[in-house]
Amino acid sequence: RPASSWNTSYVSWNKRDKNVAWKNAGGDWYDKKGVLQGSTPYATITFKGSTLPDNRYYELDVTELVKEYVTGKYENTGILIKTRTENNNYIAFYSNEGGIETQKPKLNITTKETPAPIIINETINEAIDNRLREASPDSVYQDSAFIDVGGMNDARYRDVIWFDLDEFNDTTEVTDSTLSLYWYYPAGNERPDDTVIEVYRPASEWNSSYVNWNKKDKNVAWKNAGGDWYDKNGITQGDTPYASIALKGSELPDNKYHEIDVTELVNEYVSGKYENTGFLIKARNENNNYIAFYSNECGKETQKPSLNITKKVSSE
């Protein structure tokens, strides 16, 4: 692989362009291992000294080098051809200027057409969700008709929610994913402060039958009361959420879904980068900004939390 581009109007043994010398007389190249002036070629062919020219084409397999050019891994600088030992072994081939089409050098390429992917939209309507209530730190809120975030009367509220992603695998490309929450409370009332809802990755799995403000499972406490999480940067109890949405204090509940873009976190689960531990939802500031959404137990399919996923699948 020539180490740089060259100008056919000026290239020679000593130069690659007008007034621009090769670093090494005879040409600069990289071998298959990326070593400058290396000795591991991309392709070889052997002509025995006893073999006579037979006026036909001979083929060298340059698939790997061509792929590196086509994929953009390297700039296409062409092919540098030389013999392994350069003594008493001179041979010649017809060039592009040989004048006969059937004798010119040629590059034969076999390609595989990749069908356009199919875009599929799916909605997961069944969730497992629990409230985490600071004022009742050991109470389990598994069957509440709502989930809530923010602060009220010097107490904080958070939630954990989980959707089954087992139907997806590490070959699934998720292009978009939104968590939809149906806002209904406090009906008709403004709040002193804005509510900025944030989504984090729970640091470990949790048990819906036992999880609360203090515990993640039966007799197993969170390391931090109110839940352990990782933020987008992988920092424990960090403050850079995977996703957020702001509801101004002056906004009233509008009895409709509000969407939070959780594409990045869902991709991390689907790809297998992390175990699917669901979402931990909290407000950025947890004071005078309490709001509530309907939960999976609200009794109405059109108001439950849902996870909307757009994915690409092969059409083959």
Coordinates of C-alpha atoms in Angstrom, one line a residue:
R1 CA 0.0 0.0 0.0
P2 CA 1.7 3.3 -1.1
A3 CA 2.3 5.4 2.0
S4 CA 0.9 8.5 0.4
S5 CA -0.7 9.7 -2.8
W6 CA 1.5 10.2 -5.9
N7 CA 1.2 12.2 -9.1
T8 CA 1.4 10.2 -12.3
S9 CA 2.8 13.2 -14.1
Y10 CA 5.9 13.4 -11.9
V11 CA 6.3 10.1 -10.0
S12 CA 9.7 8.4 -10.4
W13 CA 12.1 6.2 -8.5
N14 CA 13.2 9.3 -6.5
K15 CA 10.0 11.4 -6.4
R16 CA 6.3 11.0 -5.8
D17 CA 5.3 14.4 -7.0
K18 CA 6.9 17.5 -8.5
N19 CA 9.8 18.5 -6.2
V20 CA 8.5 16.0 -3.6
A21 CA 10.8 13.1 -2.9
W22 CA 9.9 9.7 -1.5
K23 CA 11.3 9.2 2.0
N24 CA 12.8 6.0 0.6
A25 CA 14.1 5.9 -3.0
G26 CA 12.0 3.4 -4.9
G27 CA 8.8 4.3 -3.1
D28 CA 7.3 4.4 0.5
W29 CA 4.8 1.7 1.5
Y30 CA 3.0 0.1 4.3
D31 CA 2.7 -3.7 4.5
K32 CA -0.3 -5.8 5.5
K33 CA 0.6 -5.2 9.2
G34 CA 0.8 -1.5 8.9
V35 CA 4.6 -1.5 9.1
L36 CA 6.4 1.2 7.0
Q37 CA 8.6 -0.5 4.4
G38 CA 7.5 -3.8 6.0
S39 CA 7.9 -7.2 4.4
T40 CA 4.5 -8.8 4.8
P41 CA 2.7 -8.1 1.5
Y42 CA -1.1 -7.9 1.1
A43 CA -0.8 -10.4 -1.8
T44 CA 1.9 -12.4 -3.7
I45 CA 2.3 -14.6 -6.7
T46 CA 5.3 -16.7 -7.8
F47 CA 6.7 -17.1 -11.3
K48 CA 9.4 -19.8 -11.4
G49 CA 12.5 -18.9 -13.3
S50 CA 11.8 -21.8 -15.6
T51 CA 8.4 -20.4 -16.5
L52 CA 8.2 -18.6 -19.9
P53 CA 5.8 -15.7 -20.6
D54 CA 2.6 -17.2 -21.9
N55 CA 0.7 -14.1 -23.0
R56 CA -2.2 -14.4 -20.5
Y57 CA -3.5 -12.8 -17.4
Y58 CA -2.2 -13.7 -13.9
E59 CA -4.3 -12.9 -10.8
L60 CA -3.3 -11.6 -7.4
D61 CA -5.9 -11.6 -4.6
V62 CA -6.0 -8.0 -3.3
T63 CA -9.3 -8.3 -1.5
E64 CA -8.1 -7.2 1.9
L65 CA -6.4 -4.0 0.5
V66 CA -9.4 -3.1 -1.6
K67 CA -11.7 -3.5 1.4
E68 CA -9.5 -1.2 3.4
Y69 CA -9.9 1.5 0.7
V70 CA -13.6 1.0 0.1
T71 CA -14.5 1.1 3.9
G72 CA -12.5 4.3 4.2
K73 CA -10.0 2.8 6.6
Y74 CA -7.2 4.2 4.4
E75 CA -7.1 6.7 1.6
N76 CA -7.0 5.0 -1.8
T77 CA -3.3 5.4 -2.8
G78 CA -3.4 2.4 -5.2
I79 CA -1.0 -0.5 -5.3
L80 CA 2.8 -0.6 -5.1
I81 CA 4.1 -3.7 -6.9
K82 CA 7.6 -5.1 -6.4
T83 CA 9.5 -8.4 -6.3
R84 CA 10.6 -9.9 -3.0
T85 CA 14.2 -10.2 -4.2
E86 CA 15.2 -7.8 -6.9
N87 CA 18.1 -9.5 -8.7
N88 CA 18.2 -11.5 -11.9
N89 CA 14.4 -11.9 -12.0
Y90 CA 13.1 -9.2 -14.3
I91 CA 9.7 -9.7 -15.9
A92 CA 7.2 -7.3 -17.6
F93 CA 3.4 -7.0 -18.0
Y94 CA 1.4 -4.9 -20.4
S95 CA 0.4 -1.5 -19.0
N96 CA -2.8 0.6 -19.4
E97 CA -1.0 2.2 -22.4
G98 CA -0.4 -1.1 -24.1
G99 CA -2.9 -0.2 -26.7
I100 CA -4.9 -3.5 -26.6
E101 CA -7.9 -3.6 -24.3
T102 CA -7.6 -7.4 -23.7
Q103 CA -4.1 -6.9 -22.3
K104 CA -4.5 -3.9 -20.0
P105 CA -4.2 -4.3 -16.2
K106 CA -7.7 -4.7 -14.6
L107 CA -9.2 -4.9 -11.2
N108 CA -12.0 -7.5 -10.8
I109 CA -14.3 -6.8 -7.8
T110 CA -17.2 -9.0 -6.6
T111 CA -19.6 -7.1 -4.4
K112 CA -22.5 -8.2 -2.2
E113 CA -25.5 -6.0 -2.3
T114 CA -26.9 -5.2 1.2
P115 CA -30.7 -4.9 1.2
A116 CA -32.1 -1.8 2.8
P117 CA -33.1 -2.5 6.4
I118 CA -36.7 -2.7 7.5
I119 CA -37.8 -0.1 10.1
I120 CA -40.1 -1.5 12.8
N121 CA -41.8 0.4 15.5
E122 CA -42.8 -1.4 18.7
T123 CA -44.5 -0.3 21.9
I124 CA -44.1 -2.2 25.2
N125 CA -47.1 -1.5 27.4
E126 CA -46.4 -3.8 30.3
A127 CA -44.0 -2.4 33.0
I128 CA -43.0 -3.2 36.5
D129 CA -42.9 0.0 38.5
N130 CA -42.5 1.0 42.2
R131 CA -42.6 4.3 44.1
L132 CA -39.8 5.2 46.4
R133 CA -41.2 7.5 49.2
E134 CA -38.8 9.1 51.7
A135 CA -41.6 9.8 54.2
S136 CA -42.3 6.0 54.4
P137 CA -38.9 4.6 53.7
D138 CA -39.7 1.0 54.5
S139 CA -43.1 0.8 52.8
V140 CA -43.4 -1.0 49.5
Y141 CA -45.5 0.8 46.9
Q142 CA -45.9 -1.9 44.3
D143 CA -49.6 -1.6 43.5
S144 CA -50.1 2.2 43.5
A145 CA -52.1 3.6 40.7
F146 CA -49.5 6.3 40.2
I147 CA -45.7 7.0 40.3
D148 CA -44.4 10.3 41.4
V149 CA -41.3 12.5 41.5
G150 CA -40.1 15.7 43.1
G151 CA -40.5 17.0 46.6
M152 CA -43.4 18.0 48.9
N153 CA -43.6 18.8 52.6
D154 CA -39.8 18.2 53.0
A155 CA -40.1 14.7 51.6
R156 CA -38.7 13.3 48.3
Y157 CA -40.3 10.9 45.8
R158 CA -38.6 8.7 43.2
D159 CA -39.5 5.7 41.1
V160 CA -38.0 2.6 39.5
I161 CA -39.5 1.1 36.4
W162 CA -38.6 -1.9 34.3
F163 CA -39.6 -3.1 30.8
D164 CA -38.8 -6.6 29.4
L165 CA -36.3 -6.2 26.5
D166 CA -35.6 -9.9 26.1
E167 CA -37.0 -10.0 22.6
F168 CA -34.2 -7.7 21.4
N169 CA -30.6 -8.9 21.1
D170 CA -27.1 -7.5 20.5
T171 CA -27.7 -7.5 16.7
T172 CA -30.7 -5.2 17.1
E173 CA -30.0 -1.6 16.2
V174 CA -32.3 0.7 18.2
T175 CA -32.6 4.0 16.4
D176 CA -35.1 5.7 18.7
S177 CA -36.6 4.9 22.1
T178 CA -38.9 7.0 24.2
L179 CA -40.4 6.5 27.7
S180 CA -43.9 7.8 27.7
L181 CA -45.5 8.9 31.1
Y182 CA -49.1 10.1 31.4
W183 CA -49.2 13.3 33.6
Y184 CA -52.3 13.9 35.6
Y185 CA -51.4 15.4 39.1
P186 CA -51.6 17.9 40.7
A187 CA -54.7 18.6 38.7
G188 CA -55.4 22.3 38.2
N189 CA -52.5 23.4 40.4
E190 CA -49.3 25.2 39.7
R191 CA -46.1 24.4 41.6
P192 CA -43.6 26.8 43.2
D193 CA -40.7 25.3 41.3
D194 CA -40.1 23.7 37.9
T195 CA -39.9 19.9 37.8
V196 CA -36.9 18.6 35.8
I197 CA -37.4 14.8 35.5
E198 CA -34.2 12.8 35.0
V199 CA -33.5 9.2 34.1
Y200 CA -30.6 7.2 35.5
R201 CA -29.5 3.5 35.3
P202 CA -30.2 1.6 38.5
A203 CA -26.8 0.3 39.8
S204 CA -28.2 -3.2 40.4
E205 CA -31.4 -5.2 39.9
W206 CA -34.2 -4.7 42.4
N207 CA -37.2 -6.8 43.5
S208 CA -40.6 -5.2 42.9
S209 CA -42.0 -7.1 45.9
Y210 CA -39.6 -5.5 48.4
V211 CA -38.0 -2.4 46.9
N212 CA -38.6 0.9 48.8
W213 CA -36.7 4.0 49.7
N214 CA -34.3 2.1 52.0
K215 CA -34.1 -1.4 50.4
K216 CA -33.7 -2.9 46.9
D217 CA -34.7 -6.4 48.0
K218 CA -35.7 -8.4 51.0
N219 CA -33.2 -7.5 53.8
V220 CA -30.9 -5.9 51.2
A221 CA -30.4 -2.2 51.6
W222 CA -29.5 0.3 48.9
K223 CA -26.0 1.7 49.5
N224 CA -27.6 5.1 49.3
A225 CA -31.1 5.6 50.7
G226 CA -33.4 6.5 47.8
G227 CA -31.7 4.2 45.3
D228 CA -28.3 3.6 43.8
W229 CA -27.7 4.6 40.2
Y230 CA -25.1 5.3 37.5
D231 CA -25.3 8.4 35.4
K232 CA -24.6 8.7 31.6
N233 CA -20.9 9.0 32.4
G234 CA -20.8 5.8 34.5
I235 CA -20.5 7.7 37.7
T236 CA -22.1 6.3 40.8
Q237 CA -24.8 8.8 42.1
G238 CA -23.6 11.1 39.3
D239 CA -25.7 14.0 38.0
T240 CA -25.5 13.7 34.3
P241 CA -28.7 11.9 33.4
Y242 CA -29.3 9.7 30.4
A243 CA -32.4 11.8 29.6
S244 CA -34.4 14.6 31.0
I245 CA -37.6 16.6 30.5
A246 CA -38.6 19.9 32.1
L247 CA -42.1 20.7 33.2
K248 CA -42.4 24.3 34.3
G249 CA -44.0 25.1 37.6
S250 CA -46.6 27.2 35.8
E251 CA -47.6 24.2 33.6
L252 CA -50.7 22.3 34.6
P253 CA -51.2 18.6 34.2
D254 CA -52.6 18.1 30.8
N255 CA -53.7 14.5 31.0
K256 CA -51.5 13.3 28.1
Y257 CA -48.3 11.5 27.6
H258 CA -45.0 13.2 27.9
E259 CA -42.0 11.6 26.2
I260 CA -38.4 11.2 27.4
D261 CA -35.7 10.1 24.9
V262 CA -34.0 7.0 26.5
T263 CA -32.5 5.7 23.2
E264 CA -28.9 5.7 24.6
L265 CA -29.7 3.7 27.7
V266 CA -32.0 1.2 25.9
N267 CA -29.2 0.6 23.4
E268 CA -26.8 -0.1 26.2
Y269 CA -29.2 -2.7 27.5
V270 CA -30.1 -4.3 24.1
S271 CA -26.4 -4.5 23.1
G272 CA -25.5 -6.3 26.3
K273 CA -23.2 -3.6 27.6
Y274 CA -25.1 -3.5 30.8
E275 CA -27.7 -5.8 32.5
N276 CA -31.2 -4.4 32.1
T277 CA -32.0 -2.9 35.5
G278 CA -34.6 -0.5 34.2
F279 CA -34.9 3.2 34.8
L280 CA -34.5 5.2 38.0
I281 CA -36.6 8.4 37.7
K282 CA -36.1 11.4 39.9
A283 CA -36.4 15.2 39.8
R284 CA -33.2 17.2 39.6
N285 CA -34.3 19.4 42.5
E286 CA -36.6 17.7 44.9
N287 CA -38.4 20.5 46.7
N288 CA -41.8 22.1 46.0
N289 CA -42.2 20.4 42.6
Y290 CA -44.1 17.2 43.3
I291 CA -45.9 15.7 40.3
A292 CA -47.4 12.3 39.5
F293 CA -48.0 10.1 36.5
Y294 CA -50.2 7.0 36.1
S295 CA -48.5 3.7 36.8
N296 CA -48.8 0.3 35.3
E297 CA -51.5 -0.4 37.9
C298 CA -53.7 2.5 37.0
G299 CA -56.3 0.2 35.2
K300 CA -56.3 2.0 31.9
E301 CA -54.2 0.8 29.0
T302 CA -54.2 4.3 27.4
Q303 CA -52.6 5.8 30.5
K304 CA -50.0 3.2 31.5
P305 CA -46.3 4.0 31.1
S306 CA -45.0 2.7 27.8
L307 CA -41.6 2.2 26.1
N308 CA -41.7 3.0 22.4
I309 CA -38.8 1.5 20.3
T310 CA -37.9 2.0 16.7
K311 CA -35.4 -0.6 15.4
K312 CA -33.7 -1.6 12.2
V313 CA -33.7 -5.2 11.1
S314 CA -32.2 -6.9 8.0
S315 CA -34.5 -7.5 5.1
E316 CA -32.6 -10.6 4.1

